[in-house]
């Protein structure tokens, strides 16, 4: 009898142990925030480094390397009944409304739309209507992770901004770039912008250059290594030989916000705002 009772007790203990393993799930401690169709990784994983820095709406930044980071562009058109119909064109990113509130996985999440810096809407897909009050000047789309942190590169949010009323699509806006004037020289035949690249440093620091439609711009760029300069939206490129100045001249005949960057190093050099 004693041996039989001992065997029964061992069986009970084994069953309890197996039950504890099943309850813990996925090899970890018990969790209650799995959602239907959401894996353990989606519920508990995380990517990037959480910074103490916050954006203007109080959300913390989540830093990721520039290589492989998500990107966004905006197309905004006036709606006949008011506001704007906005199309978000994303790269290395997909909208995941089914896992909002879960963990931060790279390349997933949603967007927040800001009119003149104030949140106006959230986007859980590529199309969204944004109400815009009288006198609204800019629309910004900022990419967030499922846990409501802001994807960032080099300490700046991943976002795009387009001037309202321009009626033209925007190129990707580098995270956190301001609108301070970039050093430039006025010339009878247009403007000249001189830029130097050393390692990952760009001088003068990237900012926005405002141009009138039809104005001529000359870019004079010197890089410490071989690279390629690309003007988005205009599809203009030039090779950058190491240590020698390269020159590109274009006529700003398209309105909108356009990014000038290097291909190999992925550096933002400046942004052109053509009105």
PDB file of C-alpha atoms in Angstrom:
ATOM      1  CA  UNK A   1       0.000   0.000   0.000  1.00  0.00           C
ATOM      2  CA  UNK A   2       2.797   2.383   0.852  1.00  0.00           C
ATOM      3  CA  UNK A   3       4.447   1.863  -2.529  1.00  0.00           C
ATOM      4  CA  UNK A   4       1.115   2.444  -4.311  1.00  0.00           C
ATOM      5  CA  UNK A   5       0.505   5.689  -2.412  1.00  0.00           C
ATOM      6  CA  UNK A   6       4.019   6.837  -3.194  1.00  0.00           C
ATOM      7  CA  UNK A   7       3.463   6.195  -6.920  1.00  0.00           C
ATOM      8  CA  UNK A   8       0.184   8.133  -6.861  1.00  0.00           C
ATOM      9  CA  UNK A   9       1.835  11.082  -5.113  1.00  0.00           C
ATOM     10  CA  UNK A  10       4.630  11.126  -7.697  1.00  0.00           C
ATOM     11  CA  UNK A  11       2.072  11.125 -10.526  1.00  0.00           C
ATOM     12  CA  UNK A  12       0.243  14.092  -8.967  1.00  0.00           C
ATOM     13  CA  UNK A  13       3.489  16.054  -8.615  1.00  0.00           C
ATOM     14  CA  UNK A  14       4.393  15.308 -12.246  1.00  0.00           C
ATOM     15  CA  UNK A  15       0.988  16.530 -13.441  1.00  0.00           C
ATOM     16  CA  UNK A  16       1.349  19.741 -11.449  1.00  0.00           C
ATOM     17  CA  UNK A  17       4.792  20.333 -12.902  1.00  0.00           C
ATOM     18  CA  UNK A  18       3.560  19.829 -16.461  1.00  0.00           C
ATOM     19  CA  UNK A  19       0.684  22.201 -15.797  1.00  0.00           C
ATOM     20  CA  UNK A  20       3.065  24.889 -14.592  1.00  0.00           C
ATOM     21  CA  UNK A  21       5.100  24.588 -17.805  1.00  0.00           C
ATOM     22  CA  UNK A  22       1.989  24.939 -19.979  1.00  0.00           C
ATOM     23  CA  UNK A  23       0.788  27.913 -17.917  1.00  0.00           C
ATOM     24  CA  UNK A  24       4.151  29.678 -18.287  1.00  0.00           C
ATOM     25  CA  UNK A  25       3.971  29.276 -22.080  1.00  0.00           C
ATOM     26  CA  UNK A  26       6.743  29.901 -24.593  1.00  0.00           C
ATOM     27  CA  UNK A  27       9.381  29.039 -22.016  1.00  0.00           C
ATOM     28  CA  UNK A  28       8.867  32.185 -19.917  1.00  0.00           C
ATOM     29  CA  UNK A  29       6.873  33.392 -16.978  1.00  0.00           C
ATOM     30  CA  UNK A  30       3.085  33.551 -17.299  1.00  0.00           C
ATOM     31  CA  UNK A  31       1.905  36.463 -19.424  1.00  0.00           C
ATOM     32  CA  UNK A  32      -1.583  37.827 -19.943  1.00  0.00           C
ATOM     33  CA  UNK A  33      -1.036  40.257 -22.774  1.00  0.00           C
ATOM     34  CA  UNK A  34      -1.013  37.798 -25.653  1.00  0.00           C
ATOM     35  CA  UNK A  35      -3.721  38.768 -28.126  1.00  0.00           C
ATOM     36  CA  UNK A  36      -5.496  36.375 -30.500  1.00  0.00           C
ATOM     37  CA  UNK A  37      -3.146  35.614 -33.380  1.00  0.00           C
ATOM     38  CA  UNK A  38      -0.189  37.273 -31.618  1.00  0.00           C
ATOM     39  CA  UNK A  39       2.962  35.251 -30.978  1.00  0.00           C
ATOM     40  CA  UNK A  40       4.985  35.308 -27.785  1.00  0.00           C
ATOM     41  CA  UNK A  41       7.675  37.317 -29.580  1.00  0.00           C
ATOM     42  CA  UNK A  42       5.101  39.863 -30.704  1.00  0.00           C
ATOM     43  CA  UNK A  43       3.838  40.161 -27.142  1.00  0.00           C
ATOM     44  CA  UNK A  44       7.175  40.375 -25.351  1.00  0.00           C
ATOM     45  CA  UNK A  45       9.907  41.222 -27.873  1.00  0.00           C
ATOM     46  CA  UNK A  46      11.505  44.615 -28.378  1.00  0.00           C
ATOM     47  CA  UNK A  47      13.850  46.247 -30.857  1.00  0.00           C
ATOM     48  CA  UNK A  48      16.095  49.264 -30.628  1.00  0.00           C
ATOM     49  CA  UNK A  49      17.174  51.245 -27.597  1.00  0.00           C
ATOM     50  CA  UNK A  50      14.597  53.120 -25.536  1.00  0.00           C
ATOM     51  CA  UNK A  51      15.777  56.700 -24.988  1.00  0.00           C
ATOM     52  CA  UNK A  52      14.816  59.102 -22.220  1.00  0.00           C
ATOM     53  CA  UNK A  53      14.182  61.751 -24.885  1.00  0.00           C
ATOM     54  CA  UNK A  54      10.546  62.420 -25.799  1.00  0.00           C
ATOM     55  CA  UNK A  55       8.946  63.934 -28.863  1.00  0.00           C
ATOM     56  CA  UNK A  56       6.729  67.005 -28.745  1.00  0.00           C
ATOM     57  CA  UNK A  57       3.685  64.923 -27.816  1.00  0.00           C
ATOM     58  CA  UNK A  58       5.303  63.208 -24.830  1.00  0.00           C
ATOM     59  CA  UNK A  59       6.219  59.854 -26.400  1.00  0.00           C
ATOM     60  CA  UNK A  60       9.666  58.380 -25.767  1.00  0.00           C
ATOM     61  CA  UNK A  61      12.019  57.748 -28.681  1.00  0.00           C
ATOM     62  CA  UNK A  62      13.143  54.245 -29.634  1.00  0.00           C
ATOM     63  CA  UNK A  63      16.519  54.432 -31.378  1.00  0.00           C
ATOM     64  CA  UNK A  64      17.396  52.122 -34.290  1.00  0.00           C
ATOM     65  CA  UNK A  65      20.318  52.136 -36.772  1.00  0.00           C
ATOM     66  CA  UNK A  66      19.841  54.109 -39.972  1.00  0.00           C
ATOM     67  CA  UNK A  67      20.405  50.961 -42.013  1.00  0.00           C
ATOM     68  CA  UNK A  68      17.082  49.159 -42.109  1.00  0.00           C
ATOM     69  CA  UNK A  69      15.164  51.914 -40.303  1.00  0.00           C
ATOM     70  CA  UNK A  70      11.595  52.602 -41.472  1.00  0.00           C
ATOM     71  CA  UNK A  71      10.825  55.636 -43.635  1.00  0.00           C
ATOM     72  CA  UNK A  72       7.701  57.500 -44.688  1.00  0.00           C
ATOM     73  CA  UNK A  73       6.540  59.917 -47.393  1.00  0.00           C
ATOM     74  CA  UNK A  74       3.288  61.888 -47.549  1.00  0.00           C
ATOM     75  CA  UNK A  75       0.844  62.660 -50.322  1.00  0.00           C
ATOM     76  CA  UNK A  76      -1.850  65.118 -49.175  1.00  0.00           C
ATOM     77  CA  UNK A  77      -4.768  66.359 -51.252  1.00  0.00           C
ATOM     78  CA  UNK A  78      -7.569  68.718 -50.147  1.00  0.00           C
ATOM     79  CA  UNK A  79     -10.931  67.029 -49.521  1.00  0.00           C
ATOM     80  CA  UNK A  80     -13.935  68.731 -51.154  1.00  0.00           C
ATOM     81  CA  UNK A  81     -15.768  68.594 -47.805  1.00  0.00           C
ATOM     82  CA  UNK A  82     -12.875  69.923 -45.737  1.00  0.00           C
ATOM     83  CA  UNK A  83      -9.572  68.687 -44.394  1.00  0.00           C
ATOM     84  CA  UNK A  84      -7.070  66.541 -46.245  1.00  0.00           C
ATOM     85  CA  UNK A  85      -6.982  63.048 -47.717  1.00  0.00           C
ATOM     86  CA  UNK A  86      -3.558  61.712 -46.820  1.00  0.00           C
ATOM     87  CA  UNK A  87      -1.661  58.801 -48.348  1.00  0.00           C
ATOM     88  CA  UNK A  88       1.327  57.501 -46.370  1.00  0.00           C
ATOM     89  CA  UNK A  89       3.946  55.727 -48.459  1.00  0.00           C
ATOM     90  CA  UNK A  90       6.149  53.702 -46.123  1.00  0.00           C
ATOM     91  CA  UNK A  91       9.364  51.771 -46.587  1.00  0.00           C
ATOM     92  CA  UNK A  92      10.563  48.897 -44.384  1.00  0.00           C
ATOM     93  CA  UNK A  93       7.388  49.351 -42.345  1.00  0.00           C
ATOM     94  CA  UNK A  94       3.878  47.917 -42.166  1.00  0.00           C
ATOM     95  CA  UNK A  95       0.812  48.993 -40.252  1.00  0.00           C
ATOM     96  CA  UNK A  96      -0.199  46.520 -37.534  1.00  0.00           C
ATOM     97  CA  UNK A  97      -3.484  47.661 -35.955  1.00  0.00           C
ATOM     98  CA  UNK A  98      -4.065  44.127 -34.683  1.00  0.00           C
ATOM     99  CA  UNK A  99      -1.104  44.356 -32.285  1.00  0.00           C
ATOM    100  CA  UNK A 100      -1.319  47.995 -31.142  1.00  0.00           C
ATOM    101  CA  UNK A 101      -0.426  48.119 -27.466  1.00  0.00           C
ATOM    102  CA  UNK A 102       1.918  45.149 -27.798  1.00  0.00           C
ATOM    103  CA  UNK A 103       5.686  45.093 -28.046  1.00  0.00           C
ATOM    104  CA  UNK A 104       7.969  47.187 -30.252  1.00  0.00           C
ATOM    105  CA  UNK A 105       9.049  45.147 -33.259  1.00  0.00           C
ATOM    106  CA  UNK A 106      11.116  46.875 -35.926  1.00  0.00           C
ATOM    107  CA  UNK A 107       9.175  47.720 -39.057  1.00  0.00           C
ATOM    108  CA  UNK A 108       5.742  47.566 -37.400  1.00  0.00           C
ATOM    109  CA  UNK A 109       3.381  50.031 -35.789  1.00  0.00           C
ATOM    110  CA  UNK A 110       1.221  53.013 -36.699  1.00  0.00           C
ATOM    111  CA  UNK A 111       1.566  56.711 -37.530  1.00  0.00           C
ATOM    112  CA  UNK A 112       0.486  59.894 -35.830  1.00  0.00           C
ATOM    113  CA  UNK A 113      -0.512  62.851 -37.971  1.00  0.00           C
ATOM    114  CA  UNK A 114       0.309  66.321 -36.679  1.00  0.00           C
ATOM    115  CA  UNK A 115      -0.992  69.584 -38.102  1.00  0.00           C
ATOM    116  CA  UNK A 116       1.350  72.463 -37.212  1.00  0.00           C
ATOM    117  CA  UNK A 117       2.903  70.231 -34.532  1.00  0.00           C
ATOM    118  CA  UNK A 118      -0.378  69.220 -32.864  1.00  0.00           C
ATOM    119  CA  UNK A 119      -1.744  65.706 -33.133  1.00  0.00           C
ATOM    120  CA  UNK A 120      -4.761  65.607 -35.455  1.00  0.00           C
ATOM    121  CA  UNK A 121      -5.220  61.895 -36.224  1.00  0.00           C
ATOM    122  CA  UNK A 122      -3.745  58.404 -35.960  1.00  0.00           C
ATOM    123  CA  UNK A 123      -3.173  56.205 -38.983  1.00  0.00           C
ATOM    124  CA  UNK A 124      -3.443  52.426 -38.743  1.00  0.00           C
ATOM    125  CA  UNK A 125      -3.234  52.066 -42.518  1.00  0.00           C
ATOM    126  CA  UNK A 126      -1.831  53.955 -45.520  1.00  0.00           C
ATOM    127  CA  UNK A 127      -4.914  56.162 -46.061  1.00  0.00           C
ATOM    128  CA  UNK A 128      -6.404  58.567 -43.520  1.00  0.00           C
ATOM    129  CA  UNK A 129      -8.482  61.745 -43.474  1.00  0.00           C
ATOM    130  CA  UNK A 130      -7.020  64.620 -41.478  1.00  0.00           C
ATOM    131  CA  UNK A 131      -9.161  67.605 -40.445  1.00  0.00           C
ATOM    132  CA  UNK A 132      -7.182  70.803 -40.861  1.00  0.00           C
ATOM    133  CA  UNK A 133      -8.289  74.135 -39.466  1.00  0.00           C
ATOM    134  CA  UNK A 134      -8.084  77.460 -41.240  1.00  0.00           C
ATOM    135  CA  UNK A 135      -4.528  78.646 -41.672  1.00  0.00           C
ATOM    136  CA  UNK A 136      -2.900  75.225 -41.183  1.00  0.00           C
ATOM    137  CA  UNK A 137       0.591  75.292 -42.673  1.00  0.00           C
ATOM    138  CA  UNK A 138       2.279  71.891 -42.251  1.00  0.00           C
ATOM    139  CA  UNK A 139       1.345  68.225 -41.939  1.00  0.00           C
ATOM    140  CA  UNK A 140       3.727  65.738 -40.300  1.00  0.00           C
ATOM    141  CA  UNK A 141       3.485  61.938 -40.254  1.00  0.00           C
ATOM    142  CA  UNK A 142       5.514  60.318 -37.459  1.00  0.00           C
ATOM    143  CA  UNK A 143       6.054  56.543 -37.229  1.00  0.00           C
ATOM    144  CA  UNK A 144       5.488  54.826 -33.876  1.00  0.00           C
ATOM    145  CA  UNK A 145       5.951  51.269 -32.632  1.00  0.00           C
ATOM    146  CA  UNK A 146       3.073  49.182 -31.305  1.00  0.00           C
ATOM    147  CA  UNK A 147       4.009  50.176 -27.741  1.00  0.00           C
ATOM    148  CA  UNK A 148       3.550  53.872 -28.682  1.00  0.00           C
ATOM    149  CA  UNK A 149       7.253  54.719 -28.637  1.00  0.00           C
ATOM    150  CA  UNK A 150       8.566  56.769 -31.566  1.00  0.00           C
ATOM    151  CA  UNK A 151      10.969  55.155 -34.017  1.00  0.00           C
ATOM    152  CA  UNK A 152      14.054  57.346 -34.224  1.00  0.00           C
ATOM    153  CA  UNK A 153      17.435  57.556 -35.940  1.00  0.00           C
ATOM    154  CA  UNK A 154      20.302  59.586 -34.483  1.00  0.00           C
ATOM    155  CA  UNK A 155      17.992  60.839 -31.728  1.00  0.00           C
ATOM    156  CA  UNK A 156      15.381  62.258 -34.131  1.00  0.00           C
ATOM    157  CA  UNK A 157      11.905  60.884 -34.900  1.00  0.00           C
ATOM    158  CA  UNK A 158      11.305  59.035 -38.153  1.00  0.00           C
ATOM    159  CA  UNK A 159       8.796  61.330 -39.834  1.00  0.00           C
ATOM    160  CA  UNK A 160       7.886  63.277 -42.955  1.00  0.00           C
ATOM    161  CA  UNK A 161       6.519  66.791 -43.314  1.00  0.00           C
ATOM    162  CA  UNK A 162       4.698  68.426 -46.209  1.00  0.00           C
ATOM    163  CA  UNK A 163       3.504  72.034 -46.498  1.00  0.00           C
ATOM    164  CA  UNK A 164      -0.296  72.122 -46.664  1.00  0.00           C
ATOM    165  CA  UNK A 165      -1.575  73.846 -49.738  1.00  0.00           C
ATOM    166  CA  UNK A 166       1.336  72.777 -51.897  1.00  0.00           C
ATOM    167  CA  UNK A 167      -0.702  69.897 -53.296  1.00  0.00           C
ATOM    168  CA  UNK A 168       2.421  67.865 -53.940  1.00  0.00           C
ATOM    169  CA  UNK A 169       3.874  64.718 -52.371  1.00  0.00           C
ATOM    170  CA  UNK A 170       6.727  65.003 -49.913  1.00  0.00           C
ATOM    171  CA  UNK A 171      10.006  63.197 -49.894  1.00  0.00           C
ATOM    172  CA  UNK A 172      11.055  61.431 -46.669  1.00  0.00           C
ATOM    173  CA  UNK A 173      11.817  63.987 -43.987  1.00  0.00           C
ATOM    174  CA  UNK A 174      14.874  63.257 -41.919  1.00  0.00           C
ATOM    175  CA  UNK A 175      14.034  62.751 -38.256  1.00  0.00           C
ATOM    176  CA  UNK A 176      14.030  65.982 -36.288  1.00  0.00           C
ATOM    177  CA  UNK A 177      15.459  68.296 -38.920  1.00  0.00           C
ATOM    178  CA  UNK A 178      14.678  71.908 -38.219  1.00  0.00           C
ATOM    179  CA  UNK A 179      13.977  74.845 -40.457  1.00  0.00           C
ATOM    180  CA  UNK A 180      17.065  76.946 -39.687  1.00  0.00           C
ATOM    181  CA  UNK A 181      18.620  78.501 -42.792  1.00  0.00           C
ATOM    182  CA  UNK A 182      21.376  76.510 -44.482  1.00  0.00           C
ATOM    183  CA  UNK A 183      24.492  78.382 -45.556  1.00  0.00           C
ATOM    184  CA  UNK A 184      24.079  79.434 -49.175  1.00  0.00           C
ATOM    185  CA  UNK A 185      25.345  82.075 -51.556  1.00  0.00           C
ATOM    186  CA  UNK A 186      23.115  84.305 -53.689  1.00  0.00           C
ATOM    187  CA  UNK A 187      24.225  84.527 -57.320  1.00  0.00           C
ATOM    188  CA  UNK A 188      22.755  86.227 -60.383  1.00  0.00           C
ATOM    189  CA  UNK A 189      22.019  82.826 -61.936  1.00  0.00           C
ATOM    190  CA  UNK A 190      20.514  81.336 -58.746  1.00  0.00           C
ATOM    191  CA  UNK A 191      21.766  79.979 -55.450  1.00  0.00           C
ATOM    192  CA  UNK A 192      24.820  77.956 -54.537  1.00  0.00           C
ATOM    193  CA  UNK A 193      24.916  75.575 -51.570  1.00  0.00           C
ATOM    194  CA  UNK A 194      28.330  74.303 -50.463  1.00  0.00           C
ATOM    195  CA  UNK A 195      28.413  71.110 -48.368  1.00  0.00           C
ATOM    196  CA  UNK A 196      31.278  69.144 -46.825  1.00  0.00           C
ATOM    197  CA  UNK A 197      31.140  65.498 -45.715  1.00  0.00           C
ATOM    198  CA  UNK A 198      33.625  64.003 -43.260  1.00  0.00           C
ATOM    199  CA  UNK A 199      32.819  60.553 -41.916  1.00  0.00           C
ATOM    200  CA  UNK A 200      29.218  60.775 -40.707  1.00  0.00           C
ATOM    201  CA  UNK A 201      29.420  64.538 -40.238  1.00  0.00           C
ATOM    202  CA  UNK A 202      27.768  66.986 -42.637  1.00  0.00           C
ATOM    203  CA  UNK A 203      28.676  70.682 -42.624  1.00  0.00           C
ATOM    204  CA  UNK A 204      26.705  72.828 -42.437  1.00  0.00           C
ATOM    205  CA  UNK A 205      24.274  70.585 -40.490  1.00  0.00           C
ATOM    206  CA  UNK A 206      21.283  69.424 -42.573  1.00  0.00           C
ATOM    207  CA  UNK A 207      18.399  71.902 -42.680  1.00  0.00           C
ATOM    208  CA  UNK A 208      15.902  73.210 -45.224  1.00  0.00           C
ATOM    209  CA  UNK A 209      16.490  75.487 -48.189  1.00  0.00           C
ATOM    210  CA  UNK A 210      13.423  77.344 -49.438  1.00  0.00           C
ATOM    211  CA  UNK A 211      13.260  77.932 -53.182  1.00  0.00           C
ATOM    212  CA  UNK A 212      10.794  79.554 -55.509  1.00  0.00           C
ATOM    213  CA  UNK A 213       9.478  77.439 -58.345  1.00  0.00           C
ATOM    214  CA  UNK A 214      11.728  77.952 -61.335  1.00  0.00           C
ATOM    215  CA  UNK A 215      14.717  79.045 -59.228  1.00  0.00           C
ATOM    216  CA  UNK A 216      18.106  77.583 -60.047  1.00  0.00           C
ATOM    217  CA  UNK A 217      20.209  75.773 -57.413  1.00  0.00           C
ATOM    218  CA  UNK A 218      23.835  74.670 -57.586  1.00  0.00           C
ATOM    219  CA  UNK A 219      25.079  72.044 -55.124  1.00  0.00           C
ATOM    220  CA  UNK A 220      28.830  71.953 -54.492  1.00  0.00           C
ATOM    221  CA  UNK A 221      29.679  68.875 -52.424  1.00  0.00           C
ATOM    222  CA  UNK A 222      33.036  67.596 -51.181  1.00  0.00           C
ATOM    223  CA  UNK A 223      33.183  64.138 -49.587  1.00  0.00           C
ATOM    224  CA  UNK A 224      36.108  62.423 -47.852  1.00  0.00           C
ATOM    225  CA  UNK A 225      35.160  59.122 -49.536  1.00  0.00           C
ATOM    226  CA  UNK A 226      33.638  57.945 -52.807  1.00  0.00           C
ATOM    227  CA  UNK A 227      29.849  58.128 -52.799  1.00  0.00           C
ATOM    228  CA  UNK A 228      26.838  59.159 -54.892  1.00  0.00           C
ATOM    229  CA  UNK A 229      24.637  62.216 -54.321  1.00  0.00           C
ATOM    230  CA  UNK A 230      20.930  61.841 -55.107  1.00  0.00           C
ATOM    231  CA  UNK A 231      18.204  64.508 -55.253  1.00  0.00           C
ATOM    232  CA  UNK A 232      14.912  62.723 -54.564  1.00  0.00           C
ATOM    233  CA  UNK A 233      11.901  63.750 -56.600  1.00  0.00           C
ATOM    234  CA  UNK A 234      14.105  65.158 -59.357  1.00  0.00           C
ATOM    235  CA  UNK A 235      15.991  61.880 -59.916  1.00  0.00           C
ATOM    236  CA  UNK A 236      19.291  63.711 -60.333  1.00  0.00           C
ATOM    237  CA  UNK A 237      22.556  62.067 -59.311  1.00  0.00           C
ATOM    238  CA  UNK A 238      26.270  62.808 -59.416  1.00  0.00           C
ATOM    239  CA  UNK A 239      29.295  60.800 -58.342  1.00  0.00           C
ATOM    240  CA  UNK A 240      31.277  62.144 -55.380  1.00  0.00           C
ATOM    241  CA  UNK A 241      34.999  61.425 -55.840  1.00  0.00           C
ATOM    242  CA  UNK A 242      36.967  61.342 -52.570  1.00  0.00           C
ATOM    243  CA  UNK A 243      38.497  64.685 -51.654  1.00  0.00           C
ATOM    244  CA  UNK A 244      37.310  66.550 -54.762  1.00  0.00           C
ATOM    245  CA  UNK A 245      34.383  68.909 -55.150  1.00  0.00           C
ATOM    246  CA  UNK A 246      31.469  67.720 -57.296  1.00  0.00           C
ATOM    247  CA  UNK A 247      28.860  70.115 -58.701  1.00  0.00           C
ATOM    248  CA  UNK A 248      25.217  69.553 -59.614  1.00  0.00           C
ATOM    249  CA  UNK A 249      22.939  72.288 -60.944  1.00  0.00           C
ATOM    250  CA  UNK A 250      19.171  71.946 -61.262  1.00  0.00           C
ATOM    251  CA  UNK A 251      16.111  74.103 -61.840  1.00  0.00           C
ATOM    252  CA  UNK A 252      13.491  73.776 -59.097  1.00  0.00           C
ATOM    253  CA  UNK A 253      10.539  73.243 -61.392  1.00  0.00           C
ATOM    254  CA  UNK A 254       8.560  70.925 -59.084  1.00  0.00           C
ATOM    255  CA  UNK A 255       6.884  72.053 -55.857  1.00  0.00           C
ATOM    256  CA  UNK A 256       7.074  70.084 -52.628  1.00  0.00           C
ATOM    257  CA  UNK A 257       9.660  68.871 -50.144  1.00  0.00           C
ATOM    258  CA  UNK A 258      12.657  67.022 -51.585  1.00  0.00           C
ATOM    259  CA  UNK A 259      15.554  65.291 -49.849  1.00  0.00           C
ATOM    260  CA  UNK A 260      19.192  65.427 -50.930  1.00  0.00           C
ATOM    261  CA  UNK A 261      21.213  62.484 -49.617  1.00  0.00           C
ATOM    262  CA  UNK A 262      24.170  60.199 -50.251  1.00  0.00           C
ATOM    263  CA  UNK A 263      23.585  56.646 -51.404  1.00  0.00           C
ATOM    264  CA  UNK A 264      26.427  54.655 -49.857  1.00  0.00           C
ATOM    265  CA  UNK A 265      26.589  56.381 -46.467  1.00  0.00           C
ATOM    266  CA  UNK A 266      22.859  57.244 -46.321  1.00  0.00           C
ATOM    267  CA  UNK A 267      23.521  60.771 -45.051  1.00  0.00           C
ATOM    268  CA  UNK A 268      20.961  63.545 -45.326  1.00  0.00           C
ATOM    269  CA  UNK A 269      22.649  66.626 -46.786  1.00  0.00           C
ATOM    270  CA  UNK A 270      19.757  69.072 -47.012  1.00  0.00           C
ATOM    271  CA  UNK A 271      16.072  69.401 -47.883  1.00  0.00           C
ATOM    272  CA  UNK A 272      14.651  71.553 -50.650  1.00  0.00           C
ATOM    273  CA  UNK A 273      11.294  73.213 -50.059  1.00  0.00           C
ATOM    274  CA  UNK A 274      10.013  74.470 -53.403  1.00  0.00           C
ATOM    275  CA  UNK A 275       6.930  76.705 -53.375  1.00  0.00           C
TER     276      UNK A 275
END
